Tab-separated table of C-alpha atoms in Angstrom:
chain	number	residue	atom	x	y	z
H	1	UNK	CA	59.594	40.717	41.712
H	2	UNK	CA	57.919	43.406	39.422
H	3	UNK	CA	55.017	42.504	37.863
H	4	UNK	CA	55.830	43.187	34.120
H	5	UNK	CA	59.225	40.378	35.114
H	6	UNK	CA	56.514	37.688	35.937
H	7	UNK	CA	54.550	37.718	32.494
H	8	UNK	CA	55.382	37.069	28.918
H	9	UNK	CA	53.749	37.457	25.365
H	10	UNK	CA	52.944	34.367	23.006
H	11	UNK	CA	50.907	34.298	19.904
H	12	UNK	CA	51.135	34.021	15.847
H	13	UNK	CA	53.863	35.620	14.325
H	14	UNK	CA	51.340	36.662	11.177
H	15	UNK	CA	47.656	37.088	9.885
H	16	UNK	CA	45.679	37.429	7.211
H	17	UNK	CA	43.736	41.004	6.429
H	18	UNK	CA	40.449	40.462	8.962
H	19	UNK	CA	41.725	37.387	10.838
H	20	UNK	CA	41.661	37.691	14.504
H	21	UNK	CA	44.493	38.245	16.237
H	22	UNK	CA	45.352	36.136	19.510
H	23	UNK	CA	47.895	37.123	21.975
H	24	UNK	CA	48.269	35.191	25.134
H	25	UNK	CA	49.683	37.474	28.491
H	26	UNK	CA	51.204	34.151	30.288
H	27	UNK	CA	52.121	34.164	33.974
H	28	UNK	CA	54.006	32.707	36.022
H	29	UNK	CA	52.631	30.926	38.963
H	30	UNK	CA	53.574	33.333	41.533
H	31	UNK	CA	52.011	36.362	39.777
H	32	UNK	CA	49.075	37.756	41.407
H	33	UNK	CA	48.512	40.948	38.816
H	34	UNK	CA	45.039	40.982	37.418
H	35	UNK	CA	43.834	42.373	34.420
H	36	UNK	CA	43.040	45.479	35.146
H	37	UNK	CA	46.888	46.203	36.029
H	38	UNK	CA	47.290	45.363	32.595
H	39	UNK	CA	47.856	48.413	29.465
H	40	UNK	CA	47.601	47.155	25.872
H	41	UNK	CA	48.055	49.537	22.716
H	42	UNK	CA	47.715	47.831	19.231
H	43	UNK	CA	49.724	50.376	16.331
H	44	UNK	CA	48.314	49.657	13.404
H	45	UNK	CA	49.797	48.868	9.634
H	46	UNK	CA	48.530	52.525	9.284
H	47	UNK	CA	50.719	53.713	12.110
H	48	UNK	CA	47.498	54.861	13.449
H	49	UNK	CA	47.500	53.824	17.613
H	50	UNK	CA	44.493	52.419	20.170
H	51	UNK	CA	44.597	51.023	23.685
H	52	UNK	CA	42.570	47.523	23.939
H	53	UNK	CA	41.123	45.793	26.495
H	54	UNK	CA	42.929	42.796	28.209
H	55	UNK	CA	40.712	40.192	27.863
H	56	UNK	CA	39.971	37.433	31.138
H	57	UNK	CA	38.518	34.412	30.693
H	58	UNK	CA	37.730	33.667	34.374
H	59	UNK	CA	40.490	30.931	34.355
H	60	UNK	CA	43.599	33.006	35.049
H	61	UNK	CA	44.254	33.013	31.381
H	62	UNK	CA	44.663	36.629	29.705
H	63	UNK	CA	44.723	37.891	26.003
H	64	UNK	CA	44.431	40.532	23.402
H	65	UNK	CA	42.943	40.317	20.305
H	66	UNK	CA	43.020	42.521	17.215
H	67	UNK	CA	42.134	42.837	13.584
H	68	UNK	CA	43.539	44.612	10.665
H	69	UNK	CA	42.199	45.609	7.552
H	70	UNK	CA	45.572	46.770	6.268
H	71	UNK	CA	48.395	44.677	5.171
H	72	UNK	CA	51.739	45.543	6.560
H	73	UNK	CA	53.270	45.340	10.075
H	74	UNK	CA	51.268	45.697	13.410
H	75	UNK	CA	52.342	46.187	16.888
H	76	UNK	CA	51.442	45.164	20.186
H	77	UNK	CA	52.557	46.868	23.621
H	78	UNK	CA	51.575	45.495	26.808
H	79	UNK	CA	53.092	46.617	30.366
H	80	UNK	CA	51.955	46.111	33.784
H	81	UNK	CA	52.016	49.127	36.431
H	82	UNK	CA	53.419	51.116	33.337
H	83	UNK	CA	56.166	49.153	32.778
H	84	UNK	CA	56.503	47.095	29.261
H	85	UNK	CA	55.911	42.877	30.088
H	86	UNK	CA	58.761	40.270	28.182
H	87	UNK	CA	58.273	39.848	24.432
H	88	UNK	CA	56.575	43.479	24.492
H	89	UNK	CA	56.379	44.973	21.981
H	90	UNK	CA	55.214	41.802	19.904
H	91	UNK	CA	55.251	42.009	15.987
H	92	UNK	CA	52.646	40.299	13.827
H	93	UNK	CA	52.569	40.629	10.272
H	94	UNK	CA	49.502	41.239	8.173
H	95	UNK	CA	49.392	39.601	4.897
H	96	UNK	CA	47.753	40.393	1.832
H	97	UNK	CA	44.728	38.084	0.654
H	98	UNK	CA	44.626	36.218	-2.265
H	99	UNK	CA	46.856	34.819	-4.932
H	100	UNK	CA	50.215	34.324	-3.633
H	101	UNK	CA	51.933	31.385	-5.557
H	102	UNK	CA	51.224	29.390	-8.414
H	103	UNK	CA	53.297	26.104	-8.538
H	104	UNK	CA	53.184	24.271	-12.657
H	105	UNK	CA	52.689	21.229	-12.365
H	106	UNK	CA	55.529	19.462	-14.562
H	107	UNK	CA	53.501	16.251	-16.146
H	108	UNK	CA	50.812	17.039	-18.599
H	109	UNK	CA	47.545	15.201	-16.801
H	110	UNK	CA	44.454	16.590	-14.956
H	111	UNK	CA	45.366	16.560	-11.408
H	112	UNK	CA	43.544	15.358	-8.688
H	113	UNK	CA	44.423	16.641	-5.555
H	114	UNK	CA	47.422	18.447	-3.189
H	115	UNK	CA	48.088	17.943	0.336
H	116	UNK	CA	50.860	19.448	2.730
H	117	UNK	CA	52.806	16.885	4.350
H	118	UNK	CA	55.605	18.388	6.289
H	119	UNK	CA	57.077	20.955	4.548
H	120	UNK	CA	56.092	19.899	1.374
H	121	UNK	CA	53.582	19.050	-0.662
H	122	UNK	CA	51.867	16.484	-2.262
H	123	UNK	CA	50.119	16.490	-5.696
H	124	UNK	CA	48.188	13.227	-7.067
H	125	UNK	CA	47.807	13.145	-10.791
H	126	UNK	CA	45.543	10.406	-11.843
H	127	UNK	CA	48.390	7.825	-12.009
H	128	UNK	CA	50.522	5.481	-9.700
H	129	UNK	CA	53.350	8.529	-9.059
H	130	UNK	CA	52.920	11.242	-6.005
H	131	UNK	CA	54.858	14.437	-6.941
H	132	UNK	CA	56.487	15.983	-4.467
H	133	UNK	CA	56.980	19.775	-4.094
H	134	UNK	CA	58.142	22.731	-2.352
H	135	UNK	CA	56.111	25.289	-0.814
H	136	UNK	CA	57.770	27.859	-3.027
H	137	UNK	CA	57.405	25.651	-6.096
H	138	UNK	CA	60.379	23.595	-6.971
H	139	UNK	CA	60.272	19.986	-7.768
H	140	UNK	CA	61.386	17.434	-5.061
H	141	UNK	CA	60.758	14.127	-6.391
H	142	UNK	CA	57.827	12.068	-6.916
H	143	UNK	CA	56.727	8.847	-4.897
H	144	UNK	CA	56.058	5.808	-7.211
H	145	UNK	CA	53.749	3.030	-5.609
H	146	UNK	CA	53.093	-0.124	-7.331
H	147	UNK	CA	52.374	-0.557	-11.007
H	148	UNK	CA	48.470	-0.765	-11.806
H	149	UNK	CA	47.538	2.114	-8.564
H	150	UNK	CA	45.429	5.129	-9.687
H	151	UNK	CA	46.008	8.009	-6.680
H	152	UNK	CA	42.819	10.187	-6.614
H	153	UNK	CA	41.994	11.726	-3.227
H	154	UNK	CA	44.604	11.925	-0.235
H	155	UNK	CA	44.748	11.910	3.586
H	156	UNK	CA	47.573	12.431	5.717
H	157	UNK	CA	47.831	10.479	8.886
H	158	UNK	CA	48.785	11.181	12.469
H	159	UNK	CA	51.806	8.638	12.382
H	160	UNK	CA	52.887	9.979	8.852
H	161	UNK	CA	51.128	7.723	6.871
H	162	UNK	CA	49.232	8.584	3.316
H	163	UNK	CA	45.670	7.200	2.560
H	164	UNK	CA	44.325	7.687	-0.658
H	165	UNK	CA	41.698	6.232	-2.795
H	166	UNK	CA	42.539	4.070	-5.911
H	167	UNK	CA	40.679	4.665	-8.596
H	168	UNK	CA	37.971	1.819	-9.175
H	169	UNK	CA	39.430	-0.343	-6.463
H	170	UNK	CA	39.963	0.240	-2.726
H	171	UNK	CA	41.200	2.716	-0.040
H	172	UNK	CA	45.183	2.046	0.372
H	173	UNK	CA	47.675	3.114	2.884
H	174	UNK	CA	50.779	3.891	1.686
H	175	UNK	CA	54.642	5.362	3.421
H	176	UNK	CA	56.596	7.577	1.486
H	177	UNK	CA	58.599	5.175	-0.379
H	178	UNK	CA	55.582	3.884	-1.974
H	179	UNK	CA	55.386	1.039	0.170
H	180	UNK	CA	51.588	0.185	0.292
H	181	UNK	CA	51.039	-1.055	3.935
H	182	UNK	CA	47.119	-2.147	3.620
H	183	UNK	CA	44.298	-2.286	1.372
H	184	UNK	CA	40.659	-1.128	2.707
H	185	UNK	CA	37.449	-1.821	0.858
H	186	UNK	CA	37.974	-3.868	-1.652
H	187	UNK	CA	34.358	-5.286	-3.183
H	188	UNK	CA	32.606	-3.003	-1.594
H	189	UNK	CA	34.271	0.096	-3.486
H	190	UNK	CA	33.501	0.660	-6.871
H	191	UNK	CA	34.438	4.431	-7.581
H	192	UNK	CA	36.390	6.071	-4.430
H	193	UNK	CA	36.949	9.478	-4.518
H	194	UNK	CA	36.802	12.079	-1.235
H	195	UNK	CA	38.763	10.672	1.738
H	196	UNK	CA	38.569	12.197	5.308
H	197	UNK	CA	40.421	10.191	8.469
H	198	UNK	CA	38.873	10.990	11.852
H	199	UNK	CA	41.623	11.946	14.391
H	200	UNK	CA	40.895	10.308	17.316
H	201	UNK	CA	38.797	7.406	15.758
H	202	UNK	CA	40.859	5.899	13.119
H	203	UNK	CA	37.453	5.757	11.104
H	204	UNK	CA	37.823	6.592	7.165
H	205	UNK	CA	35.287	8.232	5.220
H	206	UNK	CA	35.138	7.405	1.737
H	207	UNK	CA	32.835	8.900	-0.729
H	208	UNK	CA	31.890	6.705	-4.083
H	209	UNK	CA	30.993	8.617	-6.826
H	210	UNK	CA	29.168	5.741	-8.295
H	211	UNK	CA	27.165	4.466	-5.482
H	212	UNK	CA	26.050	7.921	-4.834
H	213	UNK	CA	26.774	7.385	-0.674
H	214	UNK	CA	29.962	7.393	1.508
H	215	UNK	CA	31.557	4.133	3.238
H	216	UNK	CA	32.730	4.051	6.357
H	217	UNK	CA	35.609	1.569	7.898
H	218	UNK	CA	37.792	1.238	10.691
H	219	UNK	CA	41.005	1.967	8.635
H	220	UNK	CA	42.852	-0.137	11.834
H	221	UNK	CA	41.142	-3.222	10.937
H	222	UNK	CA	39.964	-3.115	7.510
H	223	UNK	CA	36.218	-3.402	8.822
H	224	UNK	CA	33.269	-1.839	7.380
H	225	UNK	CA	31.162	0.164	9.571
H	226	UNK	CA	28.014	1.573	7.970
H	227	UNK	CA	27.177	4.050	4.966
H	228	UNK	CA	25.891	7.290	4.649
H	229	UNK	CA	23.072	8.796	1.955
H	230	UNK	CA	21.613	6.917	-0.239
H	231	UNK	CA	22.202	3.291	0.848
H	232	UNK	CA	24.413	2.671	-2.221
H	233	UNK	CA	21.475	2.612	-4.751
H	234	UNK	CA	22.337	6.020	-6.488
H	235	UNK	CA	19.231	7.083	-5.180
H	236	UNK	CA	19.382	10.330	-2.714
H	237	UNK	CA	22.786	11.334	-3.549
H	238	UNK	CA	24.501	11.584	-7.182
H	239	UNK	CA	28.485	11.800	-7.963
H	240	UNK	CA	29.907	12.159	-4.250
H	241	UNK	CA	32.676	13.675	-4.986
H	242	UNK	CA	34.876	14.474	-1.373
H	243	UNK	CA	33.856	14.268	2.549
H	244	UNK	CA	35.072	15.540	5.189
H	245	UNK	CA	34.433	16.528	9.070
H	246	UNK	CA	33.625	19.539	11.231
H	247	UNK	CA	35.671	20.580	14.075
H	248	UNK	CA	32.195	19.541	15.756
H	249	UNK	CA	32.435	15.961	14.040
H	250	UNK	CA	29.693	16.865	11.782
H	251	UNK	CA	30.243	15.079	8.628
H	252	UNK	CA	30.010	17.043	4.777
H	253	UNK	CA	29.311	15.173	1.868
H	254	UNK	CA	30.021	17.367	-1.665
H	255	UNK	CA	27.825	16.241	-4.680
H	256	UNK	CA	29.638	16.790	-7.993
H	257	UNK	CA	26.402	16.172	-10.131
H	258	UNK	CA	23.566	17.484	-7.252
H	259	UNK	CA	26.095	20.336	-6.930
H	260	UNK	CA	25.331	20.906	-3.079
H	261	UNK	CA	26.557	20.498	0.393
H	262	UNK	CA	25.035	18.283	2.691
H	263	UNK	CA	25.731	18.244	6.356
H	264	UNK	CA	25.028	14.855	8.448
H	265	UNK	CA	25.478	14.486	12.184
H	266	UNK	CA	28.125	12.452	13.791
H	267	UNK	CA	25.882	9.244	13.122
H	268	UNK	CA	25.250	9.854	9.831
H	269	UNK	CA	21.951	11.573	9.860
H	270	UNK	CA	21.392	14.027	7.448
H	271	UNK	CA	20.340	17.731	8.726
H	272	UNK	CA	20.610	19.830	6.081
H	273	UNK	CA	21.284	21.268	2.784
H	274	UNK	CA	24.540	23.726	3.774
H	275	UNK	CA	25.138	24.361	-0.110
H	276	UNK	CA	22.801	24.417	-3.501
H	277	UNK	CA	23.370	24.380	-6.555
H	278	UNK	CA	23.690	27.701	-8.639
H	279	UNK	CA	26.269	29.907	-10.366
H	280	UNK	CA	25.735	32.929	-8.424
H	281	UNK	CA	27.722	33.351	-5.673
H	282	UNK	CA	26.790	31.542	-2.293
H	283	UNK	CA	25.868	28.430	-4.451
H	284	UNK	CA	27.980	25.996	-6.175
H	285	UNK	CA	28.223	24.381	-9.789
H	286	UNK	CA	29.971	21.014	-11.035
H	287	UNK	CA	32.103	21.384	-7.124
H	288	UNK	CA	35.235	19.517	-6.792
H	289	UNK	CA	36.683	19.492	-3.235
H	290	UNK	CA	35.624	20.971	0.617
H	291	UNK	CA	37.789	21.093	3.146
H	292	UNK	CA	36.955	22.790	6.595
H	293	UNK	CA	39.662	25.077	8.556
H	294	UNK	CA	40.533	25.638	12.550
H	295	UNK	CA	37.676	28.425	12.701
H	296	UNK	CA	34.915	25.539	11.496
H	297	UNK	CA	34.627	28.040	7.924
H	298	UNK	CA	34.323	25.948	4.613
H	299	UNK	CA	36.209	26.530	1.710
H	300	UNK	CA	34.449	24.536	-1.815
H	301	UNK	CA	35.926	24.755	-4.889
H	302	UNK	CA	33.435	24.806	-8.051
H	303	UNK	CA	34.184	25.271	-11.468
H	304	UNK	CA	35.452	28.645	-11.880
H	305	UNK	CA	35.952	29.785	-8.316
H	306	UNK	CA	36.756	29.162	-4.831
H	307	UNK	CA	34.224	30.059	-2.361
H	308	UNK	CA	34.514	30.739	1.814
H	309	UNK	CA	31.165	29.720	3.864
H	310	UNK	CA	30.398	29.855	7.356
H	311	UNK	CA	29.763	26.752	9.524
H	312	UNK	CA	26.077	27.242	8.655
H	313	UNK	CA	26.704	27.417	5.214
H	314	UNK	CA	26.279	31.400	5.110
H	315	UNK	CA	28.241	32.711	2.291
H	316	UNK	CA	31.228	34.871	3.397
H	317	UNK	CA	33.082	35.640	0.480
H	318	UNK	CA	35.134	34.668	-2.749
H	319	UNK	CA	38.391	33.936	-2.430
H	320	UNK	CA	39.897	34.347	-5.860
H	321	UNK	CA	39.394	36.911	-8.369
H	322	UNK	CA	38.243	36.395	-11.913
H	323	UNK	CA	41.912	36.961	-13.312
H	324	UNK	CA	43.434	34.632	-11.290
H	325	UNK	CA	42.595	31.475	-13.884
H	326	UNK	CA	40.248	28.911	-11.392
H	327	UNK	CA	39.188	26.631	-14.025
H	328	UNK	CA	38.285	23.248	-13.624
H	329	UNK	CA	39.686	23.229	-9.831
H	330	UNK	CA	39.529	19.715	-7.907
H	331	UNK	CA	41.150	18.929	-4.696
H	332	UNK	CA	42.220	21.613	-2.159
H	333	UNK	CA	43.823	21.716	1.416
H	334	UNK	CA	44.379	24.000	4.737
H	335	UNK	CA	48.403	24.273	4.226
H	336	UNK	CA	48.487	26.991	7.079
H	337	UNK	CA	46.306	28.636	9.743
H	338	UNK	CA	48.650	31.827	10.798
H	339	UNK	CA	48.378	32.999	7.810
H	340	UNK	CA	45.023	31.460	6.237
H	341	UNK	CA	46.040	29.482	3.288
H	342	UNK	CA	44.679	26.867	1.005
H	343	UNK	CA	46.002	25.371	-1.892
H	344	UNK	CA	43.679	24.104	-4.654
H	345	UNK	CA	44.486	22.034	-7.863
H	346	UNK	CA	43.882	23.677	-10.775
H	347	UNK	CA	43.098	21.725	-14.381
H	348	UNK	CA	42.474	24.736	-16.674
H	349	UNK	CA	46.119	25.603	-15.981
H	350	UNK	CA	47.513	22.680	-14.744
H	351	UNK	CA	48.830	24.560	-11.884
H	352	UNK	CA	48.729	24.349	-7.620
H	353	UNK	CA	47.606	28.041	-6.863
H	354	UNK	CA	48.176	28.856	-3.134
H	355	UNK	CA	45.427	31.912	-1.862
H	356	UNK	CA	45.370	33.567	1.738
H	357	UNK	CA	42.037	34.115	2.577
């Protein structure tokens, strides 16, 4: 068997501008070429050509990465003994950053939050209705739970499942028929807001604005487990406004009226500051959501803008532009790694805007 017969490309089929590309050589089990066999030559958007290393990572596993600066189509060529591998050449596209859909909302409220479930997504307005929408913006249909529920902040679950926090009552778990399937929390919770489900725990973080701390329960059993902050006296912490977790299981805890970032370990002991307050950029003002993507960066959303950090809380960049309309943004989500996307609510318009960053 030839050696370029026994190996095969795999990766992401498109990028953002400066995200790393991964391509994975895969072999078969009988192939005994080695890296150095190996010839990879990235053309860029630019049409502009360079030969890259093939990259081992002392496992038998083999890649190429790449970055681009320029939107547009990129190619990647690998062969083996000068002969082109399967799936070679590979085609990624590179897509532009920032504002790449705006989605009107069609009730006139302040929204609270969107999340992607499926291929759709889900926008909570204050009210007992979940509107449903396309990606590219048309209207589905809207979920209607129970009269008297107040949908704030939303988490989808493994099994399909929505939790959300009701407004001045509980945690709830909900299908999408409405259906609620359990309460969490109730007498304990006086203001939910932020919600972040563990993965492999089943333990729900809830952040209370008015106790100034976040809750924490076994969303399995209903049971409470411990708080984090300020020991629910409105002491350390002021307005928490959304929590959620690191890819490391760190836990971050956003302040609406501290305006900051805190980060706490996975037992709830606080480290640091990641985030102050400030309307430069690198700080945050009057911040309305956090939500952490594959790479561990954070994305906040603050009053007029939407800011990328780095795990450490080093500022990276902004993702929207002035004339893009953030105003009054709340809730935002990771709707896609390859490319980077978030989608954000946004009051001042009463819009879902949609960035790659």
């Amino acid at each position: 068997m030839r050696a370029a017969d026994c190996m095969t490309l795999s990766g992401e089929e498109s990028v953002t501008q400066s995200q790393t590309i991964v391509i994975k050589v895969i072999k078969t089990d009988e192939c005994n070429v080695h890296a150095n066999q190996l010839t990879a030559t990235w053309t860029q958007p630019t049409g502009e050509t360079y030969v890259t290393q093939v990259e081992d990572d002392n496992k038998g596993n083999y890649f190429v990465r790449g970055k681009f600066t320029s939107p547009g189509v990129c190619k990647l060529d690998v062969s083996a003994d000068g002969e082109p591998i399967k799936q070679s050449p590979m085609i990624i596209k590179i897509e532009k950053e920032g504002l790449v859909n705006t989605i009107q909302v069609h009730v006139d409220r302040n929204l609270s939050h969107v999340v992607k479930h499926g291929g759709f997504l889900l926008v909570s307005v204050f009210i007992n209705e979940i509107l449903v929408y396309k990606q590219s913006g048309k209207y589905i249909g809207t979920v209607i739970l129970p009269q008297g529920v107040v949908v704030d902040r939303m988490y989808k679950m493994k099994n399909g499942s929505l939790a959300f926090s009701d407004t001045y009552t509980c945690i709830k778990v909900c299908d999408m028929n409405g259906q609620v399937i359990k309460s969490i929390g109730q007498g304990l919770l006086i203001d939910p807001s932020g919600i972040h489900v563990h993965k492999t725990s089943n333990i729900v973080y809830v952040g209370d604005r008015y106790r100034g701390c976040v809750l924490i329960f076994d969303i399995g059993s209903g049971e409470f487990k411990g708080s984090i902050g300020s020991q629910c006296n409105r002491g350390q912490m002021s307005g928490v406004i959304d929590v959620t977790i690191t890819n490391k299981g760190h836990i971050l805890i956003l302040e609406y009226e501290n305006s900051r970032l805190q980060l706490f370990d996975n037992k709830g002991k606080f480290m640091k500051v990641l985030v102050g307050a400030g309307d430069e950029n690198g700080k945050v003002r009057y911040p309305g959501g956090v939500v952490v993507d594959e790479d561990d960066n954070i994305i906040i959303s603050s009053r007029h803008k939407l800011q990328l950090f780095s795990s450490d809380g080093n500022y990276i960049k902004r993702i929207d532009k002035p004339e893009d309309g953030i105003k009054r943004p709340y809730g935002l989500s990771i709707i896609s790694y390859h490319p980077r996307s978030v989608a954000v609510v946004n009051n001042g318009d009463k819009t879902i805007k949609i960035f790659n960053y």
